[in-house]
mmCIF file of C-alpha atoms and ligand atoms in Angstrom:
data_model
loop_
_atom_site.group_PDB
_atom_site.id
_atom_site.type_symbol
_atom_site.label_atom_id
_atom_site.label_comp_id
_atom_site.label_asym_id
_atom_site.label_seq_id
_atom_site.Cartn_x
_atom_site.Cartn_y
_atom_site.Cartn_z
ATOM 1 C CA MET A 21 2.558 13.562 21.097
ATOM 2 C CA ILE A 22 2.495 14.741 17.257
ATOM 3 C CA SER A 23 2.619 18.597 17.220
ATOM 4 C CA ILE A 24 0.452 19.787 14.416
ATOM 5 C CA VAL A 25 0.627 23.363 12.507
ATOM 6 C CA LEU A 26 -3.046 23.842 11.065
ATOM 7 C CA LEU A 27 -3.007 25.949 7.820
ATOM 8 C CA GLY A 28 -6.435 27.163 7.218
ATOM 9 C CA ALA A 29 -7.388 27.119 10.635
ATOM 10 C CA ALA A 30 -10.035 29.314 10.364
ATOM 11 C CA GLY A 31 -12.107 27.385 7.880
ATOM 12 C CA ARG A 32 -14.380 24.575 8.282
ATOM 13 C CA MET A 33 -12.026 21.774 7.789
ATOM 14 C CA GLY A 34 -9.385 23.490 9.990
ATOM 15 C CA ARG A 35 -12.060 23.954 12.569
ATOM 16 C CA ALA A 36 -12.918 20.009 12.171
ATOM 17 C CA VAL A 37 -9.279 18.974 12.472
ATOM 18 C CA ALA A 38 -8.977 21.172 15.822
ATOM 19 C CA ARG A 39 -11.963 19.299 17.114
ATOM 20 C CA ALA A 40 -10.845 16.086 16.044
ATOM 21 C CA ALA A 41 -7.374 16.664 17.911
ATOM 22 C CA ALA A 42 -8.854 17.799 20.848
ATOM 23 C CA ASP A 43 -11.234 14.213 20.901
ATOM 24 C CA SER A 44 -7.854 12.115 20.123
ATOM 25 C CA GLN A 45 -4.970 10.711 22.278
ATOM 26 C CA GLY A 46 -1.831 11.834 20.996
ATOM 27 C CA PHE A 47 -2.169 15.331 18.973
ATOM 28 C CA ARG A 48 -1.528 18.827 19.951
ATOM 29 C CA ILE A 49 -2.106 21.740 17.706
ATOM 30 C CA LYS A 50 0.524 23.877 18.280
ATOM 31 C CA ALA A 51 -0.108 26.838 15.982
ATOM 32 C CA ARG A 52 -3.111 27.888 13.820
ATOM 33 C CA VAL A 53 -2.369 29.696 10.506
ATOM 34 C CA ASP A 54 -4.712 31.739 8.360
ATOM 35 C CA ARG A 55 -5.242 34.959 6.479
ATOM 36 C CA ALA A 56 -5.097 37.953 8.620
ATOM 37 C CA ASP A 57 -8.411 38.933 8.075
ATOM 38 C CA CYS A 58 -9.672 35.304 9.014
ATOM 39 C CA ILE A 59 -8.025 35.020 12.584
ATOM 40 C CA PRO A 60 -10.424 35.368 15.034
ATOM 41 C CA PRO A 61 -10.440 38.326 17.827
ATOM 42 C CA ALA A 62 -8.500 37.101 21.045
ATOM 43 C CA ALA A 63 -11.607 37.239 22.833
ATOM 44 C CA ALA A 64 -13.065 34.704 20.616
ATOM 45 C CA ARG A 65 -10.390 32.275 21.044
ATOM 46 C CA ASP A 66 -9.872 29.543 23.883
ATOM 47 C CA SER A 67 -7.001 30.320 25.951
ATOM 48 C CA GLY A 68 -3.741 29.061 24.989
ATOM 49 C CA GLU A 69 -4.374 29.197 21.160
ATOM 50 C CA SER A 70 -1.457 30.533 19.223
ATOM 51 C CA TRP A 71 -2.607 32.236 15.415
ATOM 52 C CA SER A 72 -0.478 33.531 12.932
ATOM 53 C CA ASP A 73 -0.871 34.895 9.348
ATOM 54 C CA SER A 74 2.729 33.329 8.531
ATOM 55 C CA LEU A 75 3.226 29.447 8.021
ATOM 56 C CA GLU A 76 6.871 30.373 7.667
ATOM 57 C CA SER A 77 7.284 31.829 11.306
ATOM 58 C CA SER A 78 4.944 28.989 12.789
ATOM 59 C CA VAL A 79 6.249 25.768 10.984
ATOM 60 C CA ALA A 80 8.826 25.035 13.202
ATOM 61 C CA ALA A 81 6.720 24.367 16.224
ATOM 62 C CA GLY A 82 5.255 21.318 14.351
ATOM 63 C CA ASP A 83 5.966 17.667 13.470
ATOM 64 C CA VAL A 84 3.542 17.916 10.634
ATOM 65 C CA VAL A 85 1.574 20.866 8.824
ATOM 66 C CA VAL A 86 -2.154 19.772 8.140
ATOM 67 C CA ASP A 87 -3.236 21.820 4.996
ATOM 68 C CA PHE A 88 -7.010 22.534 4.264
ATOM 69 C CA SER A 89 -6.738 26.033 2.532
ATOM 70 C CA ALA A 90 -6.464 27.197 -0.789
ATOM 71 C CA GLY A 91 -4.156 26.574 -3.728
ATOM 72 C CA PRO A 92 -1.488 29.312 -3.354
ATOM 73 C CA ALA A 93 -1.384 28.601 0.457
ATOM 74 C CA THR A 94 -0.803 24.965 -0.511
ATOM 75 C CA ARG A 95 1.893 25.865 -2.582
ATOM 76 C CA ALA A 96 3.779 27.864 -0.291
ATOM 77 C CA ALA A 97 3.269 25.204 2.318
ATOM 78 C CA ALA A 98 5.069 22.634 0.326
ATOM 79 C CA ARG A 99 8.013 24.919 -0.174
ATOM 80 C CA VAL A 100 8.397 25.823 3.344
ATOM 81 C CA CYS A 101 7.779 22.387 4.664
ATOM 82 C CA ALA A 102 10.406 21.118 2.348
ATOM 83 C CA ALA A 103 12.731 23.699 3.053
ATOM 84 C CA ARG A 104 12.097 23.360 7.284
ATOM 85 C CA GLY A 105 12.074 19.346 7.329
ATOM 86 C CA VAL A 106 8.467 19.248 8.121
ATOM 87 C CA ALA A 107 5.825 16.734 6.898
ATOM 88 C CA LEU A 108 2.947 17.760 5.115
ATOM 89 C CA VAL A 109 -0.680 16.499 5.008
ATOM 90 C CA SER A 110 -2.718 18.393 2.255
ATOM 91 C CA GLY A 111 -6.301 18.012 1.662
ATOM 92 C CA THR A 112 -6.819 21.358 -0.493
ATOM 93 C CA THR A 113 -8.562 20.533 -3.713
ATOM 94 C CA GLY A 114 -8.788 22.274 -7.022
ATOM 95 C CA ILE A 115 -5.258 22.742 -7.063
ATOM 96 C CA ASP A 116 -2.945 23.622 -10.461
ATOM 97 C CA ARG A 117 -0.412 21.800 -12.114
ATOM 98 C CA GLU A 118 2.382 24.177 -10.450
ATOM 99 C CA THR A 119 1.272 23.351 -6.987
ATOM 100 C CA GLU A 120 1.134 19.609 -8.043
ATOM 101 C CA GLU A 121 4.668 19.663 -8.822
ATOM 102 C CA GLU A 122 5.927 21.761 -5.833
ATOM 103 C CA ILE A 123 4.286 18.886 -3.708
ATOM 104 C CA ARG A 124 6.192 16.272 -5.691
ATOM 105 C CA ALA A 125 9.107 18.318 -5.549
ATOM 106 C CA ALA A 126 8.652 18.504 -1.488
ATOM 107 C CA ALA A 127 8.278 14.728 -1.285
ATOM 108 C CA GLU A 128 11.662 14.237 -2.054
ATOM 109 C CA ARG A 129 12.838 15.873 0.876
ATOM 110 C CA VAL A 130 9.766 15.168 3.361
ATOM 111 C CA ALA A 131 7.212 12.972 3.985
ATOM 112 C CA VAL A 132 3.937 14.483 2.189
ATOM 113 C CA LEU A 133 0.531 12.702 1.989
ATOM 114 C CA ARG A 134 -1.993 14.505 -0.332
ATOM 115 C CA ALA A 135 -5.911 13.070 -0.825
ATOM 116 C CA ALA A 136 -8.853 14.765 -2.255
ATOM 117 C CA ASN A 137 -10.888 12.440 0.189
ATOM 118 C CA PHE A 138 -9.367 11.935 3.719
ATOM 119 C CA SER A 139 -12.067 9.465 4.915
ATOM 120 C CA LEU A 140 -10.884 6.036 5.750
ATOM 121 C CA GLY A 141 -13.945 4.599 4.681
ATOM 122 C CA VAL A 142 -13.468 5.789 1.023
ATOM 123 C CA ALA A 143 -9.866 4.387 1.167
ATOM 124 C CA ALA A 144 -11.270 1.095 2.149
ATOM 125 C CA LEU A 145 -14.217 1.328 -0.555
ATOM 126 C CA ARG A 146 -11.449 1.789 -3.449
ATOM 127 C CA ARG A 147 -9.792 -1.165 -1.989
ATOM 128 C CA ALA A 148 -12.846 -3.087 -1.928
ATOM 129 C CA LEU A 149 -13.479 -1.798 -5.489
ATOM 130 C CA ALA A 150 -10.373 -3.107 -6.889
ATOM 131 C CA GLU A 151 -10.899 -6.401 -5.599
ATOM 132 C CA THR A 152 -14.468 -6.518 -6.643
ATOM 133 C CA ILE A 153 -13.565 -5.849 -10.214
ATOM 134 C CA GLN A 154 -10.512 -8.100 -10.457
ATOM 135 C CA ALA A 155 -12.950 -11.127 -9.437
ATOM 136 C CA LEU A 156 -15.777 -10.118 -12.028
ATOM 137 C CA PRO A 157 -15.949 -10.644 -15.704
ATOM 138 C CA ASP A 158 -15.525 -7.402 -17.889
ATOM 139 C CA THR A 159 -19.353 -7.759 -19.137
ATOM 140 C CA TRP A 160 -20.562 -6.696 -15.338
ATOM 141 C CA ASP A 161 -22.076 -2.954 -15.934
ATOM 142 C CA ILE A 162 -20.289 -0.417 -13.850
ATOM 143 C CA GLU A 163 -22.330 2.859 -12.387
ATOM 144 C CA ILE A 164 -21.285 5.432 -10.008
ATOM 145 C CA VAL A 165 -23.887 7.587 -8.061
ATOM 146 C CA GLU A 166 -23.066 10.252 -5.689
ATOM 147 C CA ARG A 167 -25.371 12.676 -3.655
ATOM 148 C CA HIS A 168 -24.411 15.564 -2.061
ATOM 149 C CA HIS A 169 -25.663 18.864 -0.563
ATOM 150 C CA ARG A 170 -27.476 21.465 -2.468
ATOM 151 C CA GLY A 171 -24.811 23.957 -1.908
ATOM 152 C CA LYS A 172 -21.866 21.814 -3.762
ATOM 153 C CA VAL A 173 -20.767 23.689 -6.861
ATOM 154 C CA ASP A 174 -19.024 20.882 -8.634
ATOM 155 C CA SER A 175 -20.386 17.698 -10.281
ATOM 156 C CA PRO A 176 -19.761 15.108 -10.513
ATOM 157 C CA SER A 177 -17.674 15.107 -6.973
ATOM 158 C CA GLY A 178 -13.756 14.784 -7.170
ATOM 159 C CA THR A 179 -14.555 11.397 -5.255
ATOM 160 C CA ALA A 180 -16.713 10.076 -7.875
ATOM 161 C CA LEU A 181 -14.359 10.712 -10.444
ATOM 162 C CA LEU A 182 -11.599 9.232 -8.488
ATOM 163 C CA LEU A 183 -13.971 6.236 -8.610
ATOM 164 C CA ALA A 184 -14.468 6.164 -12.023
ATOM 165 C CA ALA A 185 -11.123 6.344 -12.905
ATOM 166 C CA ASP A 186 -10.315 3.315 -10.441
ATOM 167 C CA ALA A 187 -13.156 1.206 -12.223
ATOM 168 C CA ALA A 188 -11.817 2.317 -15.667
ATOM 169 C CA ALA A 189 -8.160 1.746 -15.324
ATOM 170 C CA PRO A 190 -8.268 -2.505 -14.680
ATOM 171 C CA ARG A 191 -10.541 -2.729 -18.098
ATOM 172 C CA GLY A 192 -8.142 -0.342 -20.081
ATOM 173 C CA LEU A 193 -11.137 2.383 -20.454
ATOM 174 C CA GLN A 194 -9.994 5.855 -20.765
ATOM 175 C CA GLN A 195 -11.682 9.204 -19.769
ATOM 176 C CA ASP A 196 -14.109 8.751 -23.017
ATOM 177 C CA ALA A 197 -15.536 5.870 -21.550
ATOM 178 C CA LEU A 198 -17.156 8.161 -18.618
ATOM 179 C CA ARG A 199 -21.145 8.784 -19.499
ATOM 180 C CA PHE A 200 -22.041 11.498 -17.223
ATOM 181 C CA GLY A 201 -25.987 10.985 -16.853
ATOM 182 C CA ARG A 202 -28.262 10.044 -19.645
ATOM 183 C CA GLU A 203 -31.224 11.822 -21.332
ATOM 184 C CA GLY A 204 -33.372 11.029 -24.420
ATOM 185 C CA ARG A 205 -32.872 8.134 -26.928
ATOM 186 C CA VAL A 206 -29.582 7.036 -26.059
ATOM 187 C CA GLY A 207 -29.744 3.340 -27.014
ATOM 188 C CA PRO A 208 -28.740 0.260 -25.254
ATOM 189 C CA ARG A 209 -25.873 0.742 -22.805
ATOM 190 C CA PRO A 210 -22.532 -0.035 -24.561
ATOM 191 C CA ALA A 211 -20.278 -2.572 -22.567
ATOM 192 C CA ALA A 212 -17.264 -0.397 -22.400
ATOM 193 C CA GLU A 213 -19.033 2.587 -20.558
ATOM 194 C CA ILE A 214 -18.946 3.649 -16.964
ATOM 195 C CA GLY A 215 -22.127 5.796 -15.978
ATOM 196 C CA VAL A 216 -21.549 8.866 -13.519
ATOM 197 C CA HIS A 217 -24.491 10.375 -11.992
ATOM 198 C CA ALA A 218 -24.746 13.376 -9.475
ATOM 199 C CA VAL A 219 -27.774 14.001 -7.336
ATOM 200 C CA ARG A 220 -28.024 17.239 -5.325
ATOM 201 C CA GLY A 221 -30.184 18.151 -2.487
ATOM 202 C CA GLY A 222 -30.489 18.618 1.206
ATOM 203 C CA THR A 223 -27.594 18.456 3.497
ATOM 204 C CA TRP A 224 -25.944 15.535 2.388
ATOM 205 C CA VAL A 225 -22.138 15.564 3.192
ATOM 206 C CA GLY A 226 -21.144 12.983 0.881
ATOM 207 C CA ASP A 227 -22.482 9.526 -0.290
ATOM 208 C CA HIS A 228 -20.916 7.458 -3.219
ATOM 209 C CA THR A 229 -22.229 4.163 -4.412
ATOM 210 C CA VAL A 230 -20.637 1.938 -7.112
ATOM 211 C CA LEU A 231 -23.227 -0.357 -8.695
ATOM 212 C CA LEU A 232 -21.854 -3.610 -10.464
ATOM 213 C CA SER A 233 -24.433 -5.598 -12.448
ATOM 214 C CA GLY A 234 -24.301 -8.799 -13.839
ATOM 215 C CA GLU A 235 -26.904 -11.028 -15.333
ATOM 216 C CA GLY A 236 -29.717 -11.128 -12.623
ATOM 217 C CA GLU A 237 -27.672 -10.323 -9.907
ATOM 218 C CA TRP A 238 -25.843 -6.825 -8.730
ATOM 219 C CA ILE A 239 -23.561 -5.549 -6.154
ATOM 220 C CA GLU A 240 -23.472 -2.226 -4.281
ATOM 221 C CA LEU A 241 -20.580 -0.496 -2.802
ATOM 222 C CA ARG A 242 -21.641 2.514 -0.856
ATOM 223 C CA HIS A 243 -19.911 4.767 1.382
ATOM 224 C CA VAL A 244 -21.603 7.540 3.298
ATOM 225 C CA ALA A 245 -19.972 10.417 5.045
ATOM 226 C CA SER A 246 -22.351 12.106 7.461
ATOM 227 C CA ASP A 247 -20.166 14.460 9.085
ATOM 228 C CA ARG A 248 -16.964 16.140 7.922
ATOM 229 C CA GLN A 249 -15.259 15.302 11.192
ATOM 230 C CA ALA A 250 -14.995 11.820 9.119
ATOM 231 C CA PHE A 251 -12.325 14.010 6.789
ATOM 232 C CA ALA A 252 -10.753 15.140 9.886
ATOM 233 C CA TYR A 253 -10.350 12.221 11.750
ATOM 234 C CA GLY A 254 -8.919 10.520 8.628
ATOM 235 C CA ALA A 255 -6.004 13.664 8.331
ATOM 236 C CA LEU A 256 -5.045 12.926 11.911
ATOM 237 C CA ALA A 257 -4.446 9.295 10.901
ATOM 238 C CA ALA A 258 -2.418 10.609 7.800
ATOM 239 C CA ALA A 259 -0.383 13.038 10.101
ATOM 240 C CA ARG A 260 -0.065 9.955 12.518
ATOM 241 C CA PHE A 261 1.373 7.899 9.512
ATOM 242 C CA LEU A 262 3.759 10.830 8.420
ATOM 243 C CA ALA A 263 5.172 11.546 11.962
ATOM 244 C CA THR A 264 7.529 8.181 11.585
ATOM 245 C CA SER A 265 7.565 7.933 7.786
ATOM 246 C CA SER A 266 10.705 8.567 5.213
ATOM 247 C CA PRO A 267 10.406 11.415 2.646
ATOM 248 C CA GLY A 268 8.122 10.507 -0.164
ATOM 249 C CA LEU A 269 4.490 10.910 -1.371
ATOM 250 C CA TYR A 270 1.966 8.596 0.130
ATOM 251 C CA THR A 271 -1.706 8.047 -0.279
ATOM 252 C CA MET A 272 -4.499 7.062 2.053
ATOM 253 C CA ASN A 273 -4.130 3.306 0.993
ATOM 254 C CA ASP A 274 -0.860 3.203 2.852
ATOM 255 C CA VAL A 275 -2.439 4.769 6.157
ATOM 256 C CA LEU A 276 -5.191 1.735 5.886
ATOM 257 C CA ASN A 277 -2.369 -0.713 5.935
ATOM 258 C CA PRO A 278 1.042 0.652 6.844
ATOM 259 C CA HIS A 279 3.860 -1.569 5.545
ATOM 260 C CA ARG A 280 6.197 -1.018 8.246
HETATM 261 P P1 NAD B 250 -13.125 26.973 4.034
HETATM 262 O O1 NAD B 250 -13.078 28.290 3.114
HETATM 263 O O2 NAD B 250 -14.111 27.040 5.120
HETATM 264 O O3 NAD B 250 -11.558 27.158 4.630
HETATM 265 C C1 NAD B 250 -10.290 27.484 4.004
HETATM 266 C C2 NAD B 250 -9.406 28.478 4.742
HETATM 267 O O4 NAD B 250 -8.087 28.548 4.382
HETATM 268 C C3 NAD B 250 -10.004 29.690 5.229
HETATM 269 O O5 NAD B 250 -10.292 30.038 6.748
HETATM 270 C C4 NAD B 250 -9.127 30.527 4.231
HETATM 271 O O6 NAD B 250 -9.086 31.873 5.004
HETATM 272 C C5 NAD B 250 -7.798 29.681 4.704
HETATM 273 N N1 NAD B 250 -6.910 30.255 3.470
HETATM 274 C C6 NAD B 250 -7.037 30.428 2.153
HETATM 275 N N2 NAD B 250 -5.981 31.201 1.941
HETATM 276 C C7 NAD B 250 -4.813 31.008 2.741
HETATM 277 C C8 NAD B 250 -3.778 31.452 2.633
HETATM 278 N N3 NAD B 250 -2.955 31.936 1.529
HETATM 279 N N4 NAD B 250 -3.147 31.499 3.867
HETATM 280 C C9 NAD B 250 -3.337 31.130 5.107
HETATM 281 N N5 NAD B 250 -4.851 30.458 5.137
HETATM 282 C C10 NAD B 250 -5.403 30.607 3.895
HETATM 283 O O7 NAD B 250 -13.164 25.571 2.893
HETATM 284 P P2 NAD B 250 -12.890 24.164 3.763
HETATM 285 O O8 NAD B 250 -14.181 23.322 3.454
HETATM 286 O O9 NAD B 250 -12.467 24.037 5.124
HETATM 287 O O10 NAD B 250 -12.039 23.329 2.678
HETATM 288 C C11 NAD B 250 -10.750 24.028 2.470
HETATM 289 C C12 NAD B 250 -10.133 23.191 1.345
HETATM 290 O O11 NAD B 250 -10.143 21.450 1.735
HETATM 291 C C13 NAD B 250 -10.895 23.105 0.088
HETATM 292 O O12 NAD B 250 -9.897 22.820 -0.838
HETATM 293 C C14 NAD B 250 -11.871 21.603 0.036
HETATM 294 O O13 NAD B 250 -12.165 21.549 -1.202
HETATM 295 C C15 NAD B 250 -10.765 20.680 0.935
HETATM 296 N N6 NAD B 250 -11.525 19.749 1.342
HETATM 297 C C16 NAD B 250 -10.709 18.486 1.215
HETATM 298 C C17 NAD B 250 -11.395 17.393 2.003
HETATM 299 C C18 NAD B 250 -10.437 16.253 1.708
HETATM 300 O O14 NAD B 250 -10.930 15.063 2.447
HETATM 301 N N7 NAD B 250 -9.430 15.941 1.216
HETATM 302 C C19 NAD B 250 -12.706 17.442 2.704
HETATM 303 C C20 NAD B 250 -13.337 18.648 2.817
HETATM 304 C C21 NAD B 250 -12.531 19.620 2.278
#
């Protein structure tokens, strides 16, 4: 049984992880942590739920802290986990460089897994993309198309940028090879370019397609997340992986295929 301390427990992802843990074998949410003004009143909680506004005072209850909160909380979590010897799964995005460094420092003392996308499917897609690019000549064009709900504020998605970086690296391309949308008389498509296109509308949770186009043929590698539970189950898989891992900084690729 893996004991989890959930940071950002009142948020969308925090609640999704709690649901996923309740529907899975082998996990117990020992403590829920959120800002004092976000903690639900006693009448709105299930019996036995333990809530706190202090990770410091709750962390001892867990084998793993699962964090879907916000930058400052993530930074504090890295410090607290390192000091108390508790593993950390962190999915909070948009964190600053100091927080990244705090996470790296924590990974020297405890097992840490940080991912901008916890979906196991996206981790598998990235692996398939690496193999596909390796198998094809550089003359094949690569374009990435992502679709998200109308409320998403950043474009393109962090996952699309991750896929673009995955596609650029083996060809020796840099950030300036990425072409974010096209408009007007832009001329023929240069070979050393990776197109990235964002579609917005409706309630799409997350849809990423990598198109690889050759002479008279093409391949589409596509991942669709239809429910944020996909990220929650991925975070639990990461927690299970970390519960028996040595200190270090891990990725979802390690969770897909643990070499232990
Ligand atoms: P949300 O706003 O619904 O929830 C965030 C929660 O964190 C809130 O309840 C908030 O009160 C709490 N929080 C903020 N500061 C805190 C602090 N100092 N101490 C304790 N709690 C604090 O957001 P969400 O949709 O659940 O997403 C949370 C984060 O996870 C975002 O950064 C989001 O981009 C990211 N996310 C990552 C993945 C992934 O797969 N890695 C998937 C979805 C969302």
